[in-house]
PDB file of C-alpha atoms and ligand atoms in Angstrom:
ATOM      1  CA  MET A   1     130.753  63.416  50.945  1.00 48.00           C
ATOM      2  CA  GLU A   2     132.465  66.357  52.611  1.00 47.00           C
ATOM      3  CA  GLU A   3     132.028  69.849  51.173  1.00 48.00           C
ATOM      4  CA  GLY A   4     134.737  70.608  48.584  1.00 57.00           C
ATOM      5  CA  GLN A   5     136.082  67.022  48.655  1.00 72.00           C
ATOM      6  CA  PRO A   6     134.425  65.313  45.707  1.00 81.00           C
ATOM      7  CA  LEU A   7     137.156  62.648  45.540  1.00 91.00           C
ATOM      8  CA  GLY A   8     138.808  62.619  48.981  1.00 89.00           C
ATOM      9  CA  TRP A   9     136.028  60.741  50.731  1.00 94.00           C
ATOM     10  CA  PHE A  10     136.653  57.456  48.906  1.00 96.00           C
ATOM     11  CA  GLU A  11     139.962  56.855  50.684  1.00 97.00           C
ATOM     12  CA  GLN A  12     138.424  57.937  54.000  1.00 95.00           C
ATOM     13  CA  LEU A  13     135.586  55.451  53.534  1.00 96.00           C
ATOM     14  CA  TYR A  14     137.848  52.514  52.584  1.00 97.00           C
ATOM     15  CA  GLU A  15     140.270  53.359  55.402  1.00 97.00           C
ATOM     16  CA  LYS A  16     137.475  53.502  57.992  1.00 96.00           C
ATOM     17  CA  ALA A  17     135.882  50.320  56.655  1.00 95.00           C
ATOM     18  CA  ASP A  18     139.222  48.529  56.859  1.00 95.00           C
ATOM     19  CA  SER A  19     140.225  49.748  60.310  1.00 96.00           C
ATOM     20  CA  GLU A  20     136.762  49.201  61.814  1.00 96.00           C
ATOM     21  CA  SER A  21     135.942  46.020  59.840  1.00 91.00           C
ATOM     22  CA  VAL A  22     132.689  47.447  58.486  1.00 90.00           C
ATOM     23  CA  PRO A  23     131.347  46.641  55.013  1.00 90.00           C
ATOM     24  CA  ILE A  24     131.877  49.006  52.089  1.00 93.00           C
ATOM     25  CA  PRO A  25     128.392  49.947  50.808  1.00 91.00           C
ATOM     26  CA  TRP A  26     128.974  49.033  47.144  1.00 92.00           C
ATOM     27  CA  ALA A  27     131.363  46.110  47.617  1.00 93.00           C
ATOM     28  CA  ASP A  28     129.331  42.970  46.930  1.00 93.00           C
ATOM     29  CA  LEU A  29     132.513  40.876  46.651  1.00 96.00           C
ATOM     30  CA  VAL A  30     131.319  39.396  43.354  1.00 96.00           C
ATOM     31  CA  PRO A  31     131.719  40.662  39.770  1.00 98.00           C
ATOM     32  CA  ASN A  32     128.974  43.125  38.856  1.00 97.00           C
ATOM     33  CA  PRO A  33     126.083  40.895  37.625  1.00 96.00           C
ATOM     34  CA  ASN A  34     124.799  43.604  35.265  1.00 96.00           C
ATOM     35  CA  VAL A  35     128.084  43.556  33.389  1.00 97.00           C
ATOM     36  CA  VAL A  36     128.553  39.789  33.609  1.00 97.00           C
ATOM     37  CA  ALA A  37     125.161  39.385  31.881  1.00 96.00           C
ATOM     38  CA  LEU A  38     126.342  41.550  29.001  1.00 96.00           C
ATOM     39  CA  PHE A  39     129.603  39.582  28.716  1.00 97.00           C
ATOM     40  CA  ASP A  40     127.561  36.386  28.521  1.00 97.00           C
ATOM     41  CA  GLU A  41     125.144  37.779  25.926  1.00 96.00           C
ATOM     42  CA  ARG A  42     127.948  39.003  23.701  1.00 96.00           C
ATOM     43  CA  GLY A  43     130.281  36.047  24.309  1.00 96.00           C
ATOM     44  CA  ILE A  44     133.140  38.403  25.111  1.00 96.00           C
ATOM     45  CA  LYS A  45     136.586  36.820  25.429  1.00 96.00           C
ATOM     46  CA  GLY A  46     139.819  38.556  26.281  1.00 98.00           C
ATOM     47  CA  GLU A  47     142.702  36.573  24.793  1.00 98.00           C
ATOM     48  CA  GLY A  48     145.368  38.904  23.419  1.00 98.00           C
ATOM     49  CA  LYS A  49     143.546  41.999  24.671  1.00 98.00           C
ATOM     50  CA  LEU A  50     144.366  44.587  27.314  1.00 98.00           C
ATOM     51  CA  ALA A  51     141.508  45.671  29.594  1.00 98.00           C
ATOM     52  CA  LEU A  52     141.126  48.560  32.012  1.00 98.00           C
ATOM     53  CA  LYS A  53     138.864  48.538  35.078  1.00 98.00           C
ATOM     54  CA  VAL A  54     137.907  52.055  36.191  1.00 98.00           C
ATOM     55  CA  GLY A  55     137.388  52.523  39.946  1.00 98.00           C
ATOM     56  CA  ALA A  56     138.395  48.929  40.664  1.00 98.00           C
ATOM     57  CA  GLY A  57     137.409  48.885  44.339  1.00 98.00           C
ATOM     58  CA  LEU A  58     138.145  45.517  45.922  1.00 98.00           C
ATOM     59  CA  GLY A  59     138.999  43.828  42.628  1.00 98.00           C
ATOM     60  CA  ASP A  60     136.180  41.381  41.798  1.00 98.00           C
ATOM     61  CA  ASP A  61     135.453  42.901  38.378  1.00 98.00           C
ATOM     62  CA  ALA A  62     139.145  43.010  37.470  1.00 98.00           C
ATOM     63  CA  GLU A  63     139.567  39.358  38.418  1.00 98.00           C
ATOM     64  CA  TYR A  64     136.576  38.490  36.250  1.00 98.00           C
ATOM     65  CA  LEU A  65     138.255  40.185  33.285  1.00 98.00           C
ATOM     66  CA  ASP A  66     141.384  38.170  34.021  1.00 98.00           C
ATOM     67  CA  ALA A  67     139.333  34.949  34.067  1.00 98.00           C
ATOM     68  CA  LEU A  68     138.000  35.863  30.605  1.00 98.00           C
ATOM     69  CA  GLY A  69     141.563  35.946  29.322  1.00 98.00           C
ATOM     70  CA  PHE A  70     142.243  39.687  29.279  1.00 98.00           C
ATOM     71  CA  GLU A  71     145.488  41.185  30.463  1.00 98.00           C
ATOM     72  CA  VAL A  72     144.140  43.616  33.079  1.00 98.00           C
ATOM     73  CA  VAL A  73     145.070  46.996  34.520  1.00 98.00           C
ATOM     74  CA  ALA A  74     142.765  48.001  37.391  1.00 98.00           C
ATOM     75  CA  PHE A  75     143.012  51.378  39.077  1.00 98.00           C
ATOM     76  CA  ASP A  76     141.384  53.164  41.955  1.00 98.00           C
ATOM     77  CA  ILE A  77     141.946  56.560  43.539  1.00 98.00           C
ATOM     78  CA  SER A  78     141.957  54.976  47.009  1.00 98.00           C
ATOM     79  CA  PRO A  79     145.309  53.486  48.098  1.00 98.00           C
ATOM     80  CA  THR A  80     143.480  51.423  50.717  1.00 98.00           C
ATOM     81  CA  ALA A  81     141.157  49.928  48.091  1.00 98.00           C
ATOM     82  CA  VAL A  82     144.171  48.951  45.984  1.00 98.00           C
ATOM     83  CA  ARG A  83     145.940  47.469  48.996  1.00 98.00           C
ATOM     84  CA  LEU A  84     142.833  45.457  49.922  1.00 97.00           C
ATOM     85  CA  ALA A  85     142.385  44.192  46.351  1.00 98.00           C
ATOM     86  CA  ARG A  86     146.006  43.015  46.249  1.00 98.00           C
ATOM     87  CA  LYS A  87     145.528  41.371  49.652  1.00 98.00           C
ATOM     88  CA  ARG A  88     142.344  39.588  48.579  1.00 97.00           C
ATOM     89  CA  PHE A  89     143.972  38.269  45.386  1.00 98.00           C
ATOM     90  CA  PRO A  90     147.624  37.741  46.353  1.00 98.00           C
ATOM     91  CA  ASN A  91     148.439  35.602  43.302  1.00 98.00           C
ATOM     92  CA  SER A  92     146.571  37.781  40.861  1.00 98.00           C
ATOM     93  CA  ARG A  93     147.905  38.580  37.405  1.00 98.00           C
ATOM     94  CA  VAL A  94     145.947  41.859  37.479  1.00 98.00           C
ATOM     95  CA  GLU A  95     148.042  45.015  37.726  1.00 98.00           C
ATOM     96  CA  TYR A  96     146.351  46.969  40.543  1.00 98.00           C
ATOM     97  CA  LEU A  97     147.348  50.645  40.590  1.00 98.00           C
ATOM     98  CA  VAL A  98     146.528  53.763  42.570  1.00 98.00           C
ATOM     99  CA  ALA A  99     145.531  56.401  40.026  1.00 98.00           C
ATOM    100  CA  ASP A 100     143.069  59.252  39.605  1.00 98.00           C
ATOM    101  CA  LEU A 101     140.893  59.103  36.503  1.00 98.00           C
ATOM    102  CA  PHE A 102     141.508  62.821  36.060  1.00 98.00           C
ATOM    103  CA  GLN A 103     145.302  62.521  36.120  1.00 97.00           C
ATOM    104  CA  LEU A 104     146.095  59.341  34.227  1.00 98.00           C
ATOM    105  CA  PRO A 105     149.456  58.697  32.554  1.00 97.00           C
ATOM    106  CA  GLU A 106     149.706  60.042  29.002  1.00 97.00           C
ATOM    107  CA  ALA A 107     151.022  56.588  28.021  1.00 98.00           C
ATOM    108  CA  TRP A 108     147.531  55.158  28.675  1.00 98.00           C
ATOM    109  CA  ARG A 109     146.065  57.169  25.842  1.00 97.00           C
ATOM    110  CA  GLY A 110     144.751  54.897  23.074  1.00 97.00           C
ATOM    111  CA  ARG A 111     146.112  51.817  24.858  1.00 98.00           C
ATOM    112  CA  PHE A 112     143.174  49.678  25.963  1.00 98.00           C
ATOM    113  CA  ASP A 113     141.150  47.159  23.964  1.00 98.00           C
ATOM    114  CA  PHE A 114     138.408  47.036  26.556  1.00 98.00           C
ATOM    115  CA  ILE A 115     137.236  49.330  29.364  1.00 98.00           C
ATOM    116  CA  TRP A 116     134.776  48.446  32.128  1.00 98.00           C
ATOM    117  CA  GLU A 117     133.112  51.293  34.003  1.00 98.00           C
ATOM    118  CA  SER A 118     130.393  50.525  36.533  1.00 97.00           C
ATOM    119  CA  TYR A 119     129.086  52.782  39.292  1.00 97.00           C
ATOM    120  CA  THR A 120     131.980  55.263  39.332  1.00 98.00           C
ATOM    121  CA  LEU A 121     130.390  57.962  37.149  1.00 98.00           C
ATOM    122  CA  GLN A 122     127.343  58.003  39.430  1.00 97.00           C
ATOM    123  CA  VAL A 123     129.377  58.871  42.532  1.00 96.00           C
ATOM    124  CA  LEU A 124     130.973  61.877  40.807  1.00 96.00           C
ATOM    125  CA  PRO A 125     129.247  65.280  40.947  1.00 93.00           C
ATOM    126  CA  PRO A 126     127.862  66.396  37.549  1.00 91.00           C
ATOM    127  CA  ASP A 127     130.818  68.566  36.476  1.00 93.00           C
ATOM    128  CA  LEU A 128     133.357  65.811  37.170  1.00 96.00           C
ATOM    129  CA  ARG A 129     131.053  63.195  35.671  1.00 96.00           C
ATOM    130  CA  ARG A 130     130.926  65.082  32.387  1.00 95.00           C
ATOM    131  CA  LYS A 131     134.703  65.494  32.459  1.00 97.00           C
ATOM    132  CA  ALA A 132     135.109  61.742  33.069  1.00 97.00           C
ATOM    133  CA  ILE A 133     132.768  60.915  30.182  1.00 97.00           C
ATOM    134  CA  GLY A 134     134.960  63.075  27.953  1.00 96.00           C
ATOM    135  CA  LEU A 135     138.161  61.365  29.096  1.00 97.00           C
ATOM    136  CA  ILE A 136     137.358  57.651  28.973  1.00 97.00           C
ATOM    137  CA  PRO A 137     137.077  57.244  25.162  1.00 97.00           C
ATOM    138  CA  GLY A 138     140.586  58.654  24.726  1.00 97.00           C
ATOM    139  CA  LEU A 139     141.947  55.631  26.593  1.00 98.00           C
ATOM    140  CA  LEU A 140     140.582  53.160  24.031  1.00 98.00           C
ATOM    141  CA  ALA A 141     142.647  51.689  21.227  1.00 97.00           C
ATOM    142  CA  GLU A 142     141.196  51.686  17.729  1.00 95.00           C
ATOM    143  CA  ASN A 143     138.125  49.398  17.720  1.00 96.00           C
ATOM    144  CA  GLY A 144     138.378  49.181  21.514  1.00 98.00           C
ATOM    145  CA  GLU A 145     135.164  48.499  23.424  1.00 98.00           C
ATOM    146  CA  LEU A 146     133.600  50.095  26.492  1.00 98.00           C
ATOM    147  CA  VAL A 147     130.845  48.918  28.802  1.00 98.00           C
ATOM    148  CA  VAL A 148     129.153  51.391  31.158  1.00 98.00           C
ATOM    149  CA  VAL A 149     126.569  50.514  33.804  1.00 98.00           C
ATOM    150  CA  SER A 150     124.973  53.094  36.069  1.00 98.00           C
ATOM    151  CA  ARG A 151     121.834  54.057  37.942  1.00 97.00           C
ATOM    152  CA  ALA A 152     119.348  55.781  35.627  1.00 98.00           C
ATOM    153  CA  ARG A 153     116.833  58.631  35.751  1.00 97.00           C
ATOM    154  CA  SER A 154     114.706  60.625  33.336  1.00 97.00           C
ATOM    155  CA  GLU A 155     115.229  64.320  32.655  1.00 96.00           C
ATOM    156  CA  ASP A 156     112.238  65.277  34.817  1.00 97.00           C
ATOM    157  CA  ASP A 157     113.147  62.979  37.753  1.00 96.00           C
ATOM    158  CA  PRO A 158     114.744  64.665  40.781  1.00 94.00           C
ATOM    159  CA  GLU A 159     118.528  64.384  40.923  1.00 91.00           C
ATOM    160  CA  GLY A 160     118.209  62.387  44.141  1.00 89.00           C
ATOM    161  CA  GLU A 161     120.930  61.490  46.603  1.00 88.00           C
ATOM    162  CA  MET A 162     124.381  60.161  45.903  1.00 91.00           C
ATOM    163  CA  PRO A 163     124.852  57.748  44.078  1.00 94.00           C
ATOM    164  CA  TRP A 164     123.281  60.145  41.587  1.00 95.00           C
ATOM    165  CA  PRO A 165     121.452  58.343  38.743  1.00 97.00           C
ATOM    166  CA  LEU A 166     122.699  59.338  35.294  1.00 97.00           C
ATOM    167  CA  LEU A 167     120.684  60.858  32.483  1.00 97.00           C
ATOM    168  CA  GLU A 168     120.632  59.226  29.058  1.00 98.00           C
ATOM    169  CA  SER A 169     121.795  62.562  27.651  1.00 97.00           C
ATOM    170  CA  GLU A 170     124.964  62.361  29.775  1.00 97.00           C
ATOM    171  CA  LEU A 171     125.856  58.951  28.381  1.00 97.00           C
ATOM    172  CA  ARG A 172     124.990  60.060  24.839  1.00 97.00           C
ATOM    173  CA  MET A 173     127.968  62.429  25.179  1.00 96.00           C
ATOM    174  CA  LEU A 174     130.165  59.359  24.633  1.00 97.00           C
ATOM    175  CA  GLU A 175     128.921  59.234  21.050  1.00 96.00           C
ATOM    176  CA  ARG A 176     130.134  62.777  20.478  1.00 93.00           C
ATOM    177  CA  VAL A 177     133.683  61.943  21.524  1.00 92.00           C
ATOM    178  CA  GLY A 178     134.406  59.121  19.132  1.00 92.00           C
ATOM    179  CA  LEU A 179     132.356  56.076  20.140  1.00 97.00           C
ATOM    180  CA  ASP A 180     129.710  54.124  18.266  1.00 97.00           C
ATOM    181  CA  CYS A 181     126.898  52.926  20.545  1.00 97.00           C
ATOM    182  CA  LEU A 182     126.304  49.209  19.885  1.00 97.00           C
ATOM    183  CA  SER A 183     123.588  48.810  22.523  1.00 97.00           C
ATOM    184  CA  PHE A 184     121.789  50.996  25.033  1.00 98.00           C
ATOM    185  CA  GLU A 185     119.495  49.397  27.602  1.00 98.00           C
ATOM    186  CA  ASP A 186     117.225  51.186  30.079  1.00 98.00           C
ATOM    187  CA  TYR A 187     115.973  48.502  32.445  1.00 97.00           C
ATOM    188  CA  THR A 188     115.135  47.588  36.022  1.00 97.00           C
ATOM    189  CA  ASP A 189     117.499  45.107  37.593  1.00 94.00           C
ATOM    190  CA  GLY A 190     116.705  42.150  39.837  1.00 89.00           C
ATOM    191  CA  GLU A 191     117.985  43.704  43.069  1.00 88.00           C
ATOM    192  CA  ALA A 192     115.756  44.115  46.132  1.00 90.00           C
ATOM    193  CA  PRO A 193     114.563  46.831  45.919  1.00 93.00           C
ATOM    194  CA  PRO A 194     114.889  46.955  42.121  1.00 96.00           C
ATOM    195  CA  VAL A 195     117.040  49.710  40.599  1.00 96.00           C
ATOM    196  CA  ARG A 196     116.561  51.398  37.225  1.00 98.00           C
ATOM    197  CA  ARG A 197     119.809  51.208  35.272  1.00 98.00           C
ATOM    198  CA  PHE A 198     121.428  52.099  31.984  1.00 98.00           C
ATOM    199  CA  ARG A 199     123.742  49.515  30.464  1.00 98.00           C
ATOM    200  CA  SER A 200     125.489  50.614  27.315  1.00 98.00           C
ATOM    201  CA  PHE A 201     128.144  49.152  25.070  1.00 98.00           C
ATOM    202  CA  TYR A 202     130.389  51.062  22.661  1.00 98.00           C
ATOM    203  CA  ARG A 203     133.125  50.586  20.112  1.00 98.00           C
ATOM    204  CA  LYS A 204     135.656  53.223  19.231  1.00 96.00           C
ATOM    205  CA  ALA A 205     134.906  54.446  15.756  1.00 83.00           C
ATOM    206  CA  SER A 206     137.886  53.522  13.598  1.00 75.00           C
ATOM    207  CA  ASP A 207     137.840  56.848  11.773  1.00 63.00           C
ATOM    208  CA  HIS A 208     138.012  58.814  15.029  1.00 53.00           C
ATOM    209  CA  LEU A 209     141.574  59.340  16.155  1.00 51.00           C
ATOM    210  CA  SER A 210     141.025  60.458  19.766  1.00 46.00           C
ATOM    211  CA  GLY A 211     138.811  61.709  22.557  1.00 44.00           C
ATOM    212  CA  SER A 212     140.042  64.199  25.134  1.00 45.00           C
ATOM    213  CA  SER A 213     143.463  63.808  26.697  1.00 44.00           C
ATOM    214  CA  PRO A 214     143.565  61.553  29.775  1.00 45.00           C
ATOM    215  CA  GLY A 215     145.894  64.084  31.387  1.00 40.00           C
ATOM    216  CA  LYS A 216     149.356  64.071  32.951  1.00 35.00           C
ATOM    217  CA  PRO A 217     150.996  61.237  34.941  1.00 36.00           C
ATOM    218  CA  PRO A 218     149.972  61.022  38.631  1.00 36.00           C
TER     219      PRO A 218
HETATM  220  C1  SAM B   1     130.870  53.326  43.856  1.00 68.02           C
HETATM  221  S1  SAM B   1     132.445  52.610  43.806  1.00 68.02           S
HETATM  222  C2  SAM B   1     132.239  51.354  42.576  1.00 68.02           C
HETATM  223  C3  SAM B   1     133.312  50.328  42.643  1.00 68.02           C
HETATM  224  C4  SAM B   1     133.230  49.273  41.543  1.00 68.02           C
HETATM  225  N1  SAM B   1     133.409  49.889  40.242  1.00 68.02           N
HETATM  226  C5  SAM B   1     131.931  48.513  41.620  1.00 68.02           C
HETATM  227  O1  SAM B   1     131.198  48.487  40.628  1.00 68.02           O
HETATM  228  O2  SAM B   1     131.664  47.901  42.667  1.00 68.02           O
HETATM  229  C6  SAM B   1     133.411  53.840  42.957  1.00 68.02           C
HETATM  230  C7  SAM B   1     134.893  53.511  42.986  1.00 68.02           C
HETATM  231  O3  SAM B   1     135.566  54.461  42.179  1.00 68.02           O
HETATM  232  C8  SAM B   1     136.697  54.940  42.877  1.00 68.02           C
HETATM  233  N2  SAM B   1     136.940  56.301  42.359  1.00 68.02           N
HETATM  234  C9  SAM B   1     136.210  57.411  42.578  1.00 68.02           C
HETATM  235  N3  SAM B   1     136.729  58.460  41.923  1.00 68.02           N
HETATM  236  C10 SAM B   1     137.819  57.996  41.263  1.00 68.02           C
HETATM  237  C11 SAM B   1     138.773  58.614  40.420  1.00 68.02           C
HETATM  238  N4  SAM B   1     138.724  59.914  40.147  1.00 68.02           N
HETATM  239  N5  SAM B   1     139.763  57.852  39.912  1.00 68.02           N
HETATM  240  C12 SAM B   1     139.824  56.524  40.220  1.00 68.02           C
HETATM  241  N6  SAM B   1     138.943  55.893  41.008  1.00 68.02           N
HETATM  242  C13 SAM B   1     137.950  56.618  41.534  1.00 68.02           C
HETATM  243  C14 SAM B   1     136.316  54.877  44.336  1.00 68.02           C
HETATM  244  O4  SAM B   1     137.417  54.840  45.202  1.00 68.02           O
HETATM  245  C15 SAM B   1     135.503  53.594  44.375  1.00 68.02           C
HETATM  246  O5  SAM B   1     136.292  52.460  44.590  1.00 68.02           O
END
């Protein structure tokens, strides 16, 4: 990440990966297995519901939501990522959009029945991460649900290198901006080498009208 460019490097990385045909470090080209496991456990189906994929990358997670029956909006700050996702899934029903989480359309506020966030918060520096955590609940419709998966650390662990593992206290902020936590797991996944992760699942509290504003149109 270049100094003073906490968001600009994503497009640079996708552009370089595309032009030089090198792999993108986080793009496994399959739906995130940590989230798929939660979908399976909870028997989540999407018929009649609108889902949002945050930081959609090359599109595998968004396509998985589509396969579950959701209508899907998937956005990424990188125009190249969005172009590549559309190219990989040319007949997709998913609406792939270039958008910045910090400047989303006002019309998205309170619109989504389901939001999937995996691995985007952990590539944001702490100030932007906290801002993002404050924004995401405002995008949910009443009773809307959110899944978040990230790397995990304890308060006394070193911050480490990017992708920076999250603290439980950072995710607990979601419960102060209008979400009920339905499950919170702190576990080690089956990757080699294994990674400690948080996987949490929320529902928008019906008596809470809004989180923070998602901001102005891009
Ligand atoms: C580490 S990748 C994770 C991609 C995908 N969510 C996954 O699990 O494989 C983070 C993604 O978020 C995107 N991103 C970063 N900051 C963003 C922002 N402010 N708004 C929208 N997308 C963003 C990046 O371009 C990148 O595709």
